[in-house]
Amino acid sequence: MRNIFLILITVIITVVCVKNPQSVQFNFLGESQVALWKLLLAFFIAGIVFVSLLKIGKKKQRAYEEEEIDELEEENSDRKSQLSDEDREFLS
């Protein structure tokens, strides 16, 4: 399914770029003439990079949170080992 989605996106981007060959005036730190298809492609790639960076950050945060949960579970198991049988039974 993912491959079909990637192929579809590639075809759509290609069609948009082919249908927009005209030049446009681009004003950013000076004026310049840029082919519209190059501009569209550059912003599309910038979007892909931005989303990828967000996903990487989210994965790192999730791994960090999982480590914290593991540490808390270890602390709880240490505390339970210090309890009497009566207390363990009450907490369970």
mmCIF file of C-alpha atoms in Angstrom, residues 6-62:
data_model
loop_
_atom_site.group_PDB
_atom_site.id
_atom_site.type_symbol
_atom_site.label_atom_id
_atom_site.label_comp_id
_atom_site.label_asym_id
_atom_site.label_seq_id
_atom_site.Cartn_x
_atom_site.Cartn_y
_atom_site.Cartn_z
ATOM 1 C CA LEU A 6 4.535 6.806 -3.170
ATOM 2 C CA ILE A 7 4.043 6.071 -6.867
ATOM 3 C CA LEU A 8 0.819 8.099 -6.893
ATOM 4 C CA ILE A 9 2.471 11.076 -5.172
ATOM 5 C CA THR A 10 5.406 10.901 -7.602
ATOM 6 C CA VAL A 11 3.068 10.916 -10.596
ATOM 7 C CA ILE A 12 1.081 13.863 -9.227
ATOM 8 C CA ILE A 13 4.238 15.885 -8.520
ATOM 9 C CA THR A 14 5.594 15.090 -11.999
ATOM 10 C CA VAL A 15 2.364 16.176 -13.688
ATOM 11 C CA VAL A 16 2.245 19.425 -11.698
ATOM 12 C CA CYS A 17 5.865 20.195 -12.575
ATOM 13 C CA VAL A 18 5.374 19.457 -16.282
ATOM 14 C CA LYS A 19 2.201 21.589 -16.466
ATOM 15 C CA ASN A 20 3.925 24.627 -14.896
ATOM 16 C CA PRO A 21 7.024 25.455 -17.004
ATOM 17 C CA GLN A 22 6.622 29.257 -16.876
ATOM 18 C CA SER A 23 8.983 31.522 -14.975
ATOM 19 C CA VAL A 24 7.895 33.467 -11.925
ATOM 20 C CA GLN A 25 9.453 36.322 -10.027
ATOM 21 C CA PHE A 26 10.702 35.137 -6.644
ATOM 22 C CA ASN A 27 11.431 37.750 -3.960
ATOM 23 C CA PHE A 28 13.537 36.383 -1.125
ATOM 24 C CA LEU A 29 16.772 38.145 -0.218
ATOM 25 C CA GLY A 30 16.638 39.733 -3.639
ATOM 26 C CA GLU A 31 14.631 39.321 -6.811
ATOM 27 C CA SER A 32 15.153 36.497 -9.270
ATOM 28 C CA GLN A 33 13.347 34.656 -12.039
ATOM 29 C CA VAL A 34 12.745 30.994 -11.262
ATOM 30 C CA ALA A 35 10.950 28.279 -13.184
ATOM 31 C CA LEU A 36 7.722 27.539 -11.338
ATOM 32 C CA TRP A 37 8.277 23.777 -11.458
ATOM 33 C CA LYS A 38 11.639 24.197 -9.708
ATOM 34 C CA LEU A 39 10.033 26.312 -7.021
ATOM 35 C CA LEU A 40 7.204 23.804 -6.462
ATOM 36 C CA LEU A 41 9.647 20.910 -6.339
ATOM 37 C CA ALA A 42 11.914 22.733 -3.867
ATOM 38 C CA PHE A 43 9.022 23.432 -1.483
ATOM 39 C CA PHE A 44 7.783 19.844 -1.781
ATOM 40 C CA ILE A 45 11.229 18.500 -0.878
ATOM 41 C CA ALA A 46 11.512 21.012 1.988
ATOM 42 C CA GLY A 47 8.180 19.699 3.304
ATOM 43 C CA ILE A 48 9.410 16.113 3.154
ATOM 44 C CA VAL A 49 12.573 17.047 5.077
ATOM 45 C CA PHE A 50 10.556 18.948 7.707
ATOM 46 C CA VAL A 51 8.157 16.038 8.296
ATOM 47 C CA SER A 52 11.076 13.589 8.470
ATOM 48 C CA LEU A 53 12.761 15.699 11.142
ATOM 49 C CA LEU A 54 9.529 15.788 13.145
ATOM 50 C CA LYS A 55 9.208 12.001 12.960
ATOM 51 C CA ILE A 56 12.812 11.503 14.089
ATOM 52 C CA GLY A 57 12.221 13.789 17.077
ATOM 53 C CA LYS A 58 9.031 11.965 17.985
ATOM 54 C CA LYS A 59 10.800 8.576 17.867
ATOM 55 C CA LYS A 60 13.568 9.849 20.144
ATOM 56 C CA GLN A 61 11.027 11.275 22.585
ATOM 57 C CA ARG A 62 9.093 7.994 22.622
#
